[in-house]
């Protein structure tokens, strides 16, 4: 028995040795792994640019496939040679993103013996240099994510289009004088397509962004002429405009401004044109933040900050205009958040609805008596004024007396909230210079009362700290702190708005995109909770 066991063990050992030898022989027969080479190991590149490099492959086991991936930007593989052969090549085509950063491209090679190797190329994406624009005609596409420096007046010719893409910064090199304060004249179409993450910014150099320049009016703004058919402004910031108008410029020869008058941050003027502005900001302008003389308009979800030094509105709408203004915040304008008027008597008669907006600390820098406040509808203008909040404004919603009264038979007013932390303010919720007292129209549904009553209870803004005498002097203003005008859960403005009334339009199709007009909210003000 012992002899048989020994024989079995010996036989097992022999079989194991044979198997090991066979495996070793198989390993010896397996081809060597592929080898990948290239003259590129690092790839410096400007964002948005594209570059191509070539990899070479030596594969004793014959090339099966060549692929590539990247963790920043995009990559494709083309012109692959040598599949099924011992050598091959491929072109690696890389496009950088429109953001700076570092990453890698991973090239993967498989051979027909199921062996895989990788080749790594490091990527470093840096900014493009600024584009210098001296003066003259412009059209086409700016950006995305580029910087443009404007050193002279630019013009978008009639029939042409300028499209500004997300992430673009436009620095206008102006000093507030007539001789050196460029403007952008739009005779064609203008589209500024910022995004929430990458807004478009029209501003001045960093060194000029100072408290002292809040109302300096350092450049001439974006000014459309009567030939401009379409303007769309989305997620766009426009700052520090308002330089004096120049003799012979379009806005002067059209009669809109006199030589030396402050220009606007934004201007549109075509009765057959379409204007859409949403999710944008106009700040630190010497006079009106924006003016719409004529056109079909939608102005929604925007913020206006410090518009007008001693006069001027955040939004100024004139005859020939039809549309809706909703869900905007007007912070401390010299005069009104919105003035809409049929002045100049153009056709069609001005008819604009202003609803669900919030005006804060408005009207105190206006130096002319009887003017200034929050919302002002006048001079045979038509429209609805519902669901608006006016906090510490010089006047509540104002319909002036004759001869500047609106077309009252075609106007609606009510369901607004007024707050004042001083008797001077609360006494003018229904302006003494106007023609409306509480109870007229639908103002019986307003939320208004004594001084200090009906705090709207914003998430982050103290309405009790306002001093109207300090606010009257532009020199006392500094950049505002962080604010949040959404309503707290116990706000008196919640569930008190008027719904169900018709907006002027339901939508606007501009630049091939349809923008829906927002319906009125059940709350009062621009932001719910």
XYZ file of C-alpha atoms in Angstrom:
529
model
C 0.000 0.000 0.000
C 2.778 2.341 0.892
C 4.481 1.558 -2.404
C 1.316 2.452 -4.376
C 0.979 5.774 -2.497
C 4.560 6.678 -3.262
C 4.026 5.873 -6.946
C 0.889 8.068 -7.018
C 2.743 11.007 -5.434
C 5.587 10.628 -7.900
C 3.155 10.548 -10.832
C 1.362 13.658 -9.587
C 4.670 15.483 -9.300
C 5.575 14.546 -12.862
C 2.209 15.827 -14.206
C 2.596 19.096 -12.307
C 6.049 19.621 -13.733
C 4.743 18.999 -17.243
C 1.912 21.504 -16.761
C 4.246 24.133 -15.330
C 6.620 23.654 -18.190
C 3.744 23.929 -20.669
C 2.477 27.163 -19.070
C 5.961 28.581 -19.015
C 6.308 27.697 -22.678
C 2.967 29.467 -23.426
C 4.145 32.546 -21.563
C 7.334 32.554 -23.498
C 5.330 32.437 -26.720
C 3.052 35.474 -25.774
C 4.154 38.586 -27.705
C 5.521 41.611 -25.942
C 3.053 44.329 -24.927
C 2.452 47.207 -27.362
C 4.682 50.265 -27.214
C 3.156 53.762 -27.696
C 5.309 56.783 -28.499
C 4.720 60.408 -29.471
C 6.699 63.611 -29.589
C 3.993 65.159 -27.342
C 3.901 64.497 -23.611
C 2.464 67.849 -22.492
C -0.055 70.017 -24.337
C -0.194 73.744 -23.475
C -3.293 75.260 -25.111
C -5.518 78.351 -24.949
C -9.137 77.715 -24.051
C -11.381 77.007 -26.967
C -8.439 76.180 -29.223
C -7.855 72.854 -30.969
C -4.622 70.921 -31.471
C -3.710 67.581 -33.065
C -0.796 65.267 -32.352
C 0.192 61.801 -33.604
C 0.914 58.628 -31.652
C 2.879 55.687 -33.071
C 2.298 52.105 -31.991
C 4.581 49.068 -32.159
C 2.673 45.865 -31.387
C 4.136 42.398 -31.827
C 0.653 41.077 -31.033
C -0.741 43.273 -33.853
C -2.817 46.426 -33.363
C -6.481 45.900 -32.479
C -7.707 49.418 -31.684
C -6.596 52.884 -30.550
C -8.916 55.100 -28.439
C -8.550 58.224 -26.308
C -10.378 59.933 -23.427
C -9.877 63.189 -21.533
C -11.053 64.672 -18.239
C -11.007 68.256 -19.561
C -12.251 69.350 -22.973
C -13.016 66.898 -25.793
C -10.893 64.421 -27.733
C -11.376 62.279 -30.839
C -9.171 59.803 -32.683
C -8.835 59.796 -36.480
C -6.676 58.471 -39.319
C -5.900 55.169 -37.570
C -3.463 52.976 -39.516
C -2.009 49.510 -38.915
C -5.015 47.665 -37.501
C -4.092 43.966 -37.719
C -0.458 44.839 -38.307
C 2.640 45.140 -36.130
C 2.879 48.945 -36.390
C 0.336 51.738 -36.612
C -0.403 55.397 -36.053
C -3.326 57.600 -35.069
C -4.114 61.302 -34.877
C -5.366 62.574 -31.516
C -7.600 65.629 -32.007
C -8.084 67.719 -28.855
C -10.314 70.752 -28.260
C -9.850 72.733 -25.053
C -12.864 73.832 -22.967
C -13.719 77.486 -22.393
C -12.271 77.328 -18.886
C -8.758 77.338 -17.562
C -7.448 74.248 -15.819
C -5.223 71.193 -15.969
C -6.048 67.649 -16.969
C -4.899 64.770 -19.115
C -5.508 62.902 -22.334
C -5.337 59.121 -22.001
C -4.540 57.190 -25.187
C -5.414 53.479 -24.931
C -3.993 50.809 -27.274
C -5.178 47.176 -27.351
C -3.482 44.419 -29.312
C -5.007 41.223 -30.639
C -3.382 39.256 -27.804
C -5.724 41.150 -25.439
C -2.925 43.279 -24.007
C -3.587 46.937 -23.204
C -1.275 49.913 -22.644
C -1.925 53.620 -22.048
C -0.092 56.787 -22.971
C -0.736 59.957 -20.946
C -0.462 63.532 -22.234
C -0.756 66.315 -19.655
C -2.991 69.257 -20.648
C -2.702 72.855 -19.421
C -5.531 75.179 -20.549
C -4.893 78.923 -20.185
C -6.853 82.062 -21.085
C -6.923 83.643 -24.497
C -5.389 87.118 -24.706
C -7.876 90.033 -24.841
C -9.186 91.174 -28.203
C -8.512 94.869 -28.794
C -11.212 96.788 -30.684
C -10.341 100.335 -31.649
C -13.429 101.571 -33.538
C -15.597 100.675 -36.499
C -18.089 98.039 -37.608
C -18.531 94.745 -35.762
C -20.691 91.686 -36.275
C -20.456 87.918 -35.943
C -19.786 86.171 -32.652
C -17.824 87.265 -29.590
C -16.632 84.490 -27.301
C -17.494 82.413 -25.491
C -15.365 83.226 -22.439
C -13.212 85.855 -24.089
C -12.254 89.361 -23.015
C -12.747 92.293 -25.399
C -11.354 95.779 -24.818
C -13.301 98.532 -26.583
C -11.321 101.707 -27.220
C -13.614 103.492 -29.673
C -17.205 103.647 -30.914
C -18.456 100.397 -32.419
C -21.343 99.901 -34.820
C -23.388 96.831 -35.707
C -24.498 97.712 -39.258
C -28.106 97.379 -40.401
C -28.778 93.852 -41.593
C -25.912 92.448 -39.512
C -25.912 90.686 -36.140
C -23.589 90.727 -33.152
C -23.926 87.729 -30.842
C -22.116 87.817 -27.496
C -21.674 84.364 -25.975
C -21.531 83.203 -22.366
C -18.586 84.205 -20.212
C -17.581 87.198 -22.325
C -16.257 90.290 -20.560
C -16.313 93.558 -22.478
C -14.121 96.261 -20.931
C -14.919 99.696 -22.313
C -11.999 102.105 -22.094
C -13.854 105.329 -21.313
C -13.213 108.270 -19.031
C -16.639 109.939 -18.935
C -15.846 112.694 -21.431
C -17.456 113.255 -24.814
C -14.089 112.781 -26.491
C -13.328 109.405 -24.940
C -16.423 107.454 -23.886
C -17.176 104.774 -26.474
C -20.662 103.499 -27.195
C -21.953 100.473 -29.083
C -24.470 101.528 -31.742
C -26.779 98.754 -32.884
C -28.344 99.298 -36.295
C -28.801 95.549 -36.830
C -29.550 92.822 -34.279
C -27.886 92.325 -30.911
C -27.968 89.164 -28.809
C -26.166 88.862 -25.475
C -26.440 85.247 -24.363
C -24.941 84.925 -20.906
C -25.820 82.064 -18.581
C -26.359 81.879 -14.827
C -22.906 80.343 -14.385
C -21.190 82.448 -17.054
C -22.827 85.861 -17.428
C -21.800 88.412 -20.030
C -20.348 91.587 -18.480
C -20.065 95.068 -20.012
C -17.981 97.130 -17.627
C -14.867 99.267 -17.193
C -11.356 98.379 -16.099
C -10.956 97.062 -12.559
C -9.107 100.177 -11.434
C -12.123 102.311 -12.403
C -14.655 100.223 -10.521
C -14.704 102.464 -7.465
C -17.272 104.123 -5.246
C -16.294 107.478 -6.721
C -17.258 106.238 -10.187
C -20.691 104.837 -9.319
C -22.353 107.768 -11.101
C -19.410 108.914 -13.221
C -20.870 107.645 -16.488
C -17.629 106.340 -17.996
C -18.930 105.050 -21.346
C -21.860 105.461 -23.690
C -23.893 102.282 -23.324
C -25.481 99.943 -25.888
C -27.753 102.077 -28.059
C -29.999 100.632 -30.749
C -31.278 102.752 -33.624
C -34.675 102.637 -35.354
C -33.350 100.020 -37.813
C -32.554 97.488 -35.108
C -35.068 94.664 -35.405
C -34.203 92.470 -32.428
C -32.375 92.717 -29.143
C -32.052 89.930 -26.570
C -30.175 90.424 -23.298
C -29.883 87.360 -21.054
C -27.789 86.974 -17.895
C -25.875 90.128 -18.760
C -24.391 92.829 -16.523
C -24.129 96.406 -17.811
C -22.268 98.844 -15.540
C -20.904 102.412 -15.314
C -22.632 103.798 -18.427
C -23.971 107.314 -18.893
C -21.252 109.438 -20.515
C -22.451 112.665 -22.211
C -23.840 112.320 -25.729
C -21.732 113.562 -28.624
C -22.924 115.974 -31.313
C -23.681 114.139 -34.545
C -24.186 110.748 -32.862
C -27.303 108.813 -33.799
C -29.003 109.257 -30.446
C -28.551 113.041 -30.743
C -29.551 113.393 -34.405
C -32.671 111.297 -33.694
C -33.720 113.889 -31.135
C -33.723 111.448 -28.220
C -30.914 113.281 -26.417
C -29.270 116.645 -26.663
C -25.532 116.977 -26.934
C -24.075 116.597 -23.450
C -27.038 114.688 -22.000
C -26.145 111.455 -20.200
C -26.548 108.359 -22.369
C -28.345 105.234 -21.179
C -27.022 101.818 -20.258
C -29.346 100.255 -22.824
C -31.657 101.760 -25.449
C -34.133 100.314 -27.974
C -36.211 102.216 -30.508
C -38.216 100.363 -33.161
C -42.049 100.117 -33.098
C -41.858 96.905 -35.130
C -38.918 95.482 -33.201
C -38.715 92.888 -30.432
C -36.855 93.471 -27.167
C -36.296 90.798 -24.505
C -34.230 91.277 -21.355
C -34.177 88.629 -18.626
C -32.017 87.649 -15.632
C -29.740 90.646 -16.149
C -28.409 93.616 -14.192
C -27.967 97.287 -15.025
C -26.016 99.143 -12.362
C -24.257 102.424 -11.612
C -25.598 104.575 -14.449
C -25.552 108.348 -14.503
C -29.123 108.609 -15.795
C -31.710 106.043 -16.929
C -30.561 102.481 -16.591
C -32.434 101.700 -19.787
C -34.949 103.343 -22.080
C -37.376 101.693 -24.483
C -38.864 104.195 -26.877
C -40.749 101.823 -29.112
C -41.159 98.091 -29.581
C -42.700 94.905 -28.254
C -40.988 94.131 -24.973
C -40.488 91.623 -22.193
C -38.444 92.801 -19.205
C -38.375 90.136 -16.495
C -36.276 88.782 -13.610
C -33.739 91.616 -13.747
C -31.981 93.687 -11.084
C -31.329 97.437 -11.288
C -28.924 99.091 -8.860
C -28.234 102.832 -8.373
C -29.618 104.160 -11.646
C -29.380 107.952 -11.936
C -27.309 110.371 -9.903
C -29.796 113.228 -9.477
C -32.481 112.068 -11.918
C -33.364 109.145 -14.115
C -35.334 105.926 -13.884
C -34.204 102.335 -13.706
C -36.580 101.532 -16.606
C -38.049 104.336 -18.742
C -40.657 103.294 -21.333
C -42.122 105.663 -23.915
C -44.889 105.713 -26.553
C -44.866 103.050 -29.239
C -44.131 100.366 -26.631
C -46.224 97.312 -25.818
C -45.359 94.572 -23.347
C -44.794 93.348 -19.830
C -42.407 94.248 -16.985
C -42.388 91.633 -14.230
C -40.337 90.113 -11.411
C -37.675 92.828 -11.395
C -35.886 94.411 -8.439
C -35.187 98.151 -8.463
C -32.691 99.132 -5.798
C -32.446 102.821 -4.957
C -33.067 104.515 -8.331
C -32.839 108.307 -8.445
C -36.476 108.477 -9.480
C -38.688 105.478 -10.256
C -38.162 101.799 -10.700
C -40.419 102.058 -13.756
C -41.767 105.141 -15.479
C -44.018 104.302 -18.377
C -45.496 107.072 -20.454
C -47.110 107.835 -23.792
C -44.946 110.919 -24.199
C -44.240 111.982 -27.796
C -47.517 110.383 -28.882
C -46.138 107.751 -31.216
C -48.207 104.855 -32.548
C -49.123 102.472 -31.039
C -50.299 104.033 -27.816
C -48.027 102.849 -25.012
C -49.599 99.887 -23.191
C -47.384 98.017 -20.723
C -48.221 95.880 -17.697
C -46.001 96.303 -14.620
C -46.568 93.548 -12.066
C -44.751 91.569 -9.371
C -41.815 93.945 -9.027
C -39.980 95.224 -5.944
C -38.765 98.818 -5.555
C -36.460 99.710 -2.667
C -35.533 103.208 -1.379
C -36.494 104.898 -4.653
C -36.927 108.532 -5.587
C -34.786 110.384 -3.082
C -32.024 111.614 -5.422
C -34.477 113.198 -7.859
C -33.944 116.942 -7.510
C -37.130 118.043 -9.308
C -40.120 118.652 -7.042
C -43.076 116.263 -7.160
C -41.187 113.465 -8.920
C -39.599 110.283 -7.826
C -40.681 107.179 -6.074
C -41.480 103.720 -7.246
C -43.835 103.265 -10.225
C -45.127 106.145 -12.351
C -47.665 105.840 -15.215
C -48.348 109.068 -17.075
C -49.199 111.118 -20.204
C -52.056 109.031 -21.655
C -50.136 105.809 -21.122
C -52.008 102.564 -20.575
C -51.218 99.582 -18.385
C -51.760 97.515 -15.284
C -49.872 98.027 -12.006
C -50.481 95.018 -9.779
C -48.609 93.031 -7.123
C -45.704 95.473 -6.696
C -43.817 96.208 -3.468
C -42.551 99.713 -2.695
C -40.353 99.969 0.401
C -39.160 103.338 1.737
C -39.794 105.011 -1.607
C -40.462 108.729 -1.884
C -43.863 108.016 -3.462
C -46.072 105.020 -3.952
C -47.466 104.205 -7.395
C -48.261 107.531 -9.014
C -50.814 108.475 -11.667
C -50.110 112.200 -12.162
C -52.863 114.782 -12.264
C -54.006 116.447 -15.486
C -52.483 117.306 -17.919
C -49.945 114.492 -17.310
C -52.508 111.894 -16.262
C -52.529 108.416 -17.839
C -55.378 107.006 -19.922
C -57.234 106.111 -16.726
C -60.103 104.376 -18.528
C -57.586 101.785 -19.705
C -55.470 101.512 -16.550
C -55.590 99.136 -13.600
C -54.042 99.594 -10.159
C -54.098 97.655 -6.906
C -52.892 94.723 -4.807
C -49.630 96.521 -4.026
C -47.724 96.637 -0.734
C -46.258 99.842 0.700
C -43.883 100.138 3.638
C -42.287 103.243 5.144
C -40.130 103.587 8.234
C -40.818 107.325 8.507
C -43.972 109.467 8.514
C -42.601 111.426 5.548
C -42.660 108.201 3.546
C -45.970 106.728 4.732
C -47.738 110.020 4.025
C -46.995 109.555 0.325
C -48.083 105.968 -0.252
C -50.788 107.627 -2.358
C -48.877 110.616 -3.687
C -50.156 114.105 -3.023
C -48.826 115.031 -6.461
C -50.924 112.252 -8.037
C -54.589 111.673 -8.724
C -55.186 108.391 -6.844
C -56.307 107.952 -3.250
C -56.775 104.661 -1.472
C -60.007 103.117 -2.650
C -59.626 104.206 -6.273
C -59.336 101.439 -8.873
C -58.489 98.297 -6.849
C -56.287 99.990 -4.247
C -58.677 98.840 -1.544
C -56.775 95.561 -1.874
C -53.420 97.221 -1.199
C -51.425 96.383 1.898
C -50.644 99.812 3.337
C -51.014 101.550 6.655
C -49.153 103.423 9.349
C -45.446 104.095 9.567
C -43.569 100.893 10.311
C -46.511 98.635 9.506
C -46.453 95.840 6.926
C -42.757 95.062 6.894
C -42.539 92.717 3.860
C -39.996 90.627 5.783
C -37.284 90.092 3.245
C -34.901 87.201 3.811
C -31.857 89.472 4.043
C -32.585 93.198 4.081
C -33.390 95.454 7.033
C -36.116 97.885 5.974
C -36.022 99.717 9.318
C -32.460 101.045 8.914
C -33.165 103.369 5.960
C -32.530 107.126 6.258
C -34.200 109.099 3.477
C -32.170 112.238 4.162
C -28.878 110.376 3.747
C -30.205 108.675 0.607
C -30.904 112.029 -1.038
C -27.184 112.693 -1.537
C -25.466 110.496 -4.125
C -22.119 111.056 -2.430
C -23.345 109.082 0.579
C -23.856 105.892 -1.397
C -21.488 102.956 -1.377
C -21.705 99.581 -3.055
C -24.635 97.716 -1.512
C -24.048 94.784 0.781
C -25.406 91.343 -0.012
C -29.204 91.471 -0.199
C -31.973 88.917 -0.629
C -35.459 90.233 -1.396
C -37.197 86.872 -1.226
C -40.025 86.756 1.317
C -39.916 84.966 4.644
C -42.615 82.445 5.433
C -44.532 84.973 7.583
C -44.422 87.851 5.079
C -47.689 89.811 4.733
C -47.083 89.863 0.962
C -47.663 86.127 0.557
C -50.999 84.997 -0.887
C -52.132 88.591 -1.346
C -51.423 89.093 -5.053
C -53.921 89.331 -7.889
C -53.831 86.475 -10.392
C -55.828 85.706 -13.477
C -55.344 88.984 -15.303
C -54.026 88.868 -18.849
C -50.478 89.803 -19.681
C -49.980 91.944 -22.770
C -48.310 89.083 -24.629
C -48.016 85.388 -23.897
C -44.616 84.958 -25.557
C -41.999 86.547 -27.818
C -40.030 84.674 -30.453
C -36.746 86.465 -30.976
C -33.539 85.191 -32.536
C -35.206 81.860 -33.162
C -36.025 81.274 -29.471
C -39.406 81.649 -27.781
C -39.511 83.459 -24.443
C -42.702 82.964 -22.430
C -44.152 85.899 -20.532
C -44.434 84.900 -16.851
C -47.905 84.758 -15.348
C -48.713 86.924 -12.314
C -47.980 85.362 -8.936
C -50.250 84.894 -5.932
C -47.730 86.823 -3.825
C -46.792 90.502 -4.035
C -43.285 91.498 -5.121
C -40.577 90.074 -7.340
C -39.601 87.046 -5.258
C -41.702 84.585 -3.313
C -40.423 82.439 -0.458
